[in-house]
Coordinates of C-alpha atoms in Angstrom, one line a residue:
M1 CA 179.9 98.9 156.6
W2 CA 178.4 99.0 153.1
R3 CA 174.7 98.2 153.4
I4 CA 173.5 95.7 150.8
W5 CA 170.3 97.1 149.5
L6 CA 167.6 94.5 148.8
V7 CA 165.7 96.4 146.2
V8 CA 165.7 94.0 143.4
L9 CA 162.7 94.8 141.2
L10 CA 162.5 97.8 138.8
T11 CA 159.5 98.6 136.7
G12 CA 160.4 98.0 133.1
C13 CA 163.4 95.8 133.9
T14 CA 162.3 93.4 131.2
G15 CA 162.3 96.3 128.8
I16 CA 165.8 97.1 129.7
R17 CA 166.9 93.6 129.0
E18 CA 165.2 93.8 125.6
E19 CA 167.0 97.0 124.8
T20 CA 170.5 95.8 125.8
D21 CA 172.5 92.8 124.5
A22 CA 174.6 90.7 126.9
H23 CA 178.2 90.4 126.0
E24 CA 181.5 89.0 127.3
W25 CA 184.8 90.4 126.2
K26 CA 188.3 89.4 127.1
S27 CA 190.8 92.3 127.6
P28 CA 194.3 92.2 126.3
G29 CA 195.4 91.3 129.9
G30 CA 193.1 88.3 129.9
T31 CA 190.3 89.6 132.1
T32 CA 186.8 88.7 131.0
V33 CA 184.4 91.6 131.3
K34 CA 180.7 90.9 131.3
Y35 CA 178.6 93.9 130.1
R36 CA 175.4 95.0 128.6
L37 CA 175.3 97.1 125.4
S38 CA 172.5 99.3 124.1
K39 CA 172.9 100.6 120.6
P40 CA 171.0 103.3 118.5
K41 CA 167.9 101.7 117.0
N42 CA 168.3 103.1 113.5
P43 CA 171.9 104.2 113.1
Q44 CA 172.4 106.4 110.0
P45 CA 175.3 105.5 107.7
G46 CA 178.3 107.7 108.2
K47 CA 177.0 109.2 111.5
T48 CA 178.6 108.8 114.9
Y49 CA 176.9 108.6 118.2
P50 CA 177.7 109.4 121.9
L51 CA 178.8 106.6 124.2
V52 CA 177.8 106.4 127.9
L53 CA 179.6 104.2 130.4
F54 CA 177.4 103.4 133.4
L55 CA 179.0 101.9 136.5
H56 CA 176.6 100.3 139.0
G57 CA 176.6 100.1 142.8
A58 CA 177.6 97.4 145.2
A59 CA 174.3 95.6 145.4
E60 CA 174.4 94.8 141.7
R61 CA 177.6 92.9 141.7
G62 CA 177.6 89.3 140.4
S63 CA 178.0 87.1 137.4
D64 CA 174.4 87.1 135.9
N65 CA 175.2 90.0 133.5
S66 CA 171.8 91.4 134.3
A67 CA 171.7 92.9 137.9
Q68 CA 173.6 96.0 136.8
L69 CA 170.4 97.0 134.9
R70 CA 168.3 97.4 138.1
H71 CA 169.0 101.1 138.7
S72 CA 169.3 104.1 136.3
V73 CA 170.0 102.5 133.0
L74 CA 166.4 102.9 131.9
P75 CA 166.1 106.5 133.0
I76 CA 169.3 107.4 131.1
L77 CA 168.1 105.7 127.9
R78 CA 164.6 107.1 128.2
G79 CA 166.1 110.6 128.8
A80 CA 168.2 110.3 125.7
E81 CA 165.3 109.1 123.7
K82 CA 163.2 112.1 124.8
L83 CA 166.0 114.4 123.6
G84 CA 166.0 112.6 120.3
Q85 CA 169.6 111.7 121.0
P86 CA 170.4 108.1 120.1
C87 CA 173.5 106.7 121.9
F88 CA 175.5 103.7 122.8
L89 CA 175.5 102.7 126.4
I90 CA 177.7 100.1 128.1
A91 CA 177.0 98.7 131.6
P92 CA 179.7 96.3 132.8
Q93 CA 179.2 94.1 135.9
C94 CA 181.5 94.0 138.8
P95 CA 182.2 90.5 140.1
D96 CA 180.9 89.3 143.5
D97 CA 182.9 90.4 146.6
R98 CA 184.9 93.0 144.6
F99 CA 184.8 96.7 144.4
W100 CA 185.4 98.7 141.2
S101 CA 188.0 100.6 143.1
Q102 CA 189.8 100.4 146.5
I103 CA 187.9 102.6 148.9
S104 CA 189.2 104.1 152.2
P105 CA 187.8 102.6 155.4
D106 CA 185.8 105.7 156.1
F107 CA 184.1 105.5 152.7
K108 CA 185.2 109.1 151.9
S109 CA 187.9 108.6 149.3
L110 CA 189.7 106.3 146.9
A111 CA 192.7 104.5 148.4
A112 CA 194.6 103.5 145.3
A113 CA 193.6 105.7 142.4
D114 CA 197.1 106.2 141.2
E115 CA 197.9 102.4 141.0
P116 CA 197.0 99.7 138.5
N117 CA 193.4 98.5 138.9
D118 CA 192.7 95.0 137.6
L119 CA 188.9 95.8 137.2
L120 CA 189.0 99.3 135.8
D121 CA 192.0 98.9 133.5
P122 CA 190.0 96.3 131.5
I123 CA 187.0 98.7 131.4
V124 CA 189.3 101.3 129.9
A125 CA 190.3 98.7 127.3
L126 CA 186.7 97.8 126.7
V127 CA 185.8 101.4 126.0
D128 CA 188.6 101.5 123.4
H129 CA 187.2 98.3 121.9
I130 CA 183.7 99.7 121.7
M131 CA 184.9 102.9 120.1
A132 CA 186.9 100.9 117.5
T133 CA 184.0 98.5 116.7
Y134 CA 181.0 100.9 116.5
P135 CA 180.3 104.4 115.1
V136 CA 181.1 106.2 118.4
D137 CA 181.9 109.9 118.4
P138 CA 185.2 110.1 120.4
A139 CA 184.4 113.6 121.4
R140 CA 181.2 112.5 123.2
F141 CA 182.2 109.8 125.7
Y142 CA 180.5 110.2 129.1
V143 CA 181.0 108.4 132.4
T144 CA 178.6 108.1 135.2
G145 CA 178.0 105.9 138.2
L146 CA 176.3 105.6 141.6
S147 CA 177.7 104.7 145.0
M148 CA 180.5 102.1 144.3
G149 CA 180.2 103.3 140.7
G150 CA 180.4 106.9 141.8
F151 CA 183.8 106.1 143.3
A152 CA 184.7 104.4 140.1
T153 CA 183.7 107.4 138.0
W154 CA 186.1 109.6 140.0
D155 CA 188.7 106.9 139.6
L156 CA 188.3 106.7 135.8
L157 CA 188.6 110.5 135.6
G158 CA 192.1 110.1 136.8
R159 CA 192.9 107.2 134.5
M160 CA 191.5 108.5 131.2
P161 CA 190.9 112.3 131.6
D162 CA 191.6 113.1 128.0
K163 CA 189.0 110.7 126.7
I164 CA 186.1 111.8 128.9
A165 CA 183.8 114.6 127.6
A166 CA 181.8 114.8 130.9
A167 CA 181.3 112.8 134.1
V168 CA 178.5 112.5 136.6
P169 CA 179.7 110.8 139.8
I170 CA 176.8 110.2 142.3
C171 CA 177.4 109.6 146.0
G172 CA 181.0 108.7 145.6
G173 CA 184.4 110.0 146.5
G174 CA 187.8 110.3 144.8
D175 CA 191.4 111.1 145.4
S176 CA 191.7 114.9 145.8
S177 CA 195.4 114.8 145.2
L178 CA 194.8 113.8 141.6
A179 CA 192.2 116.6 140.8
A180 CA 194.5 118.6 138.6
R181 CA 194.6 115.7 136.1
F182 CA 190.9 116.2 135.2
K183 CA 190.2 119.8 136.1
H184 CA 189.4 120.5 132.5
V185 CA 186.6 117.8 132.3
P186 CA 183.0 119.0 132.8
I187 CA 181.8 117.3 136.0
H188 CA 178.5 117.5 137.8
A189 CA 178.6 115.6 141.1
F190 CA 175.5 114.7 143.2
H191 CA 175.1 113.6 146.8
G192 CA 172.3 113.3 149.4
E193 CA 173.1 115.5 152.4
D194 CA 171.8 112.8 154.8
D195 CA 173.7 109.9 153.1
D196 CA 174.6 107.5 155.9
E197 CA 176.6 105.2 153.6
V198 CA 179.0 107.5 151.8
P199 CA 179.5 110.8 153.7
V200 CA 178.5 113.9 151.7
A201 CA 182.0 115.2 152.5
A202 CA 183.3 112.8 149.9
T203 CA 181.8 114.8 147.1
R204 CA 182.4 118.2 148.7
E205 CA 186.1 117.4 149.1
M206 CA 186.5 116.5 145.5
I207 CA 184.7 119.6 144.3
A208 CA 186.8 121.8 146.5
A209 CA 190.0 120.2 145.2
L210 CA 188.9 120.7 141.6
E211 CA 188.1 124.3 142.2
K212 CA 191.5 124.8 143.9
A213 CA 193.1 123.3 140.8
G214 CA 191.3 125.7 138.6
G215 CA 188.4 123.6 137.5
K216 CA 184.8 124.6 137.3
P217 CA 182.8 121.6 138.4
K218 CA 179.1 121.6 139.3
M219 CA 177.7 120.1 142.5
T220 CA 174.2 119.4 143.7
I221 CA 173.6 118.4 147.3
Y222 CA 170.0 117.2 148.0
P223 CA 168.8 118.4 151.5
G224 CA 167.2 115.6 153.5
V225 CA 168.1 112.9 150.9
D226 CA 169.9 109.7 151.9
H227 CA 172.0 107.3 149.9
F228 CA 169.5 106.9 147.1
S229 CA 170.3 110.2 145.5
W230 CA 170.6 108.7 142.0
E231 CA 166.8 108.3 141.7
Q232 CA 166.0 111.9 141.3
T233 CA 169.3 112.6 139.5
Y234 CA 168.8 110.4 136.5
D235 CA 165.2 111.3 136.3
N236 CA 166.1 115.0 135.8
P237 CA 165.8 115.8 132.0
E238 CA 168.0 118.8 132.5
L239 CA 170.9 116.6 133.6
I240 CA 170.5 114.3 130.7
R241 CA 170.4 117.4 128.4
W242 CA 173.6 118.7 130.1
I243 CA 175.5 115.4 129.6
F244 CA 174.8 115.1 125.9
A245 CA 175.6 118.8 125.3
Q246 CA 179.2 118.3 126.4
R247 CA 181.9 117.8 123.8
K248 CA 185.6 117.5 124.0

């Protein structure tokens, strides 16, 4: 059973709200997506910028269009700032009592990654909308997520592999039968070896499937680390540097 983490407060949360704008957008199919958007502070005319899609975990679901900022958005933005890399970042919020993707009962894999998804399909459309509205570099679109969002990251790799320049799924699993679709995408997956929520085998199986398909993914397993493997992951400046170095 998915544990609902009660960690609510994050140092600098107010700052994150100040750096992101709250938006609602209706997809062509009629689904309303609540999301936060961070934009480069001083965009230069004629220049395009990377776009990061961040997908939160189960504890941040809701309708306040704020809870999805509790984890990891600030480290990503701060890491980009230290690199001198302005970027766009969108963080949609999953509704209460829903999951971004249908997950198998053993929490090891995706159960319907090859079927329409009434939550992720609108996210794909939102990405297209952001790219058409703002000066986004289409060769530098990155997807990352943790826990429930880690599963969603694997799911989106199968849905839009030709748009994603790099992906960082954290403590999530995918559908290994679809690995050949996105074997060409640079992927760095992370997982805590002692994760008691999502088995570490979920990541290992996806990496093995990608390697079998001819891909060259990266994988980091943290010894002695439980489900909160995203904390040290997004705080790693080398990972942030790796993400922004990837181009289609």
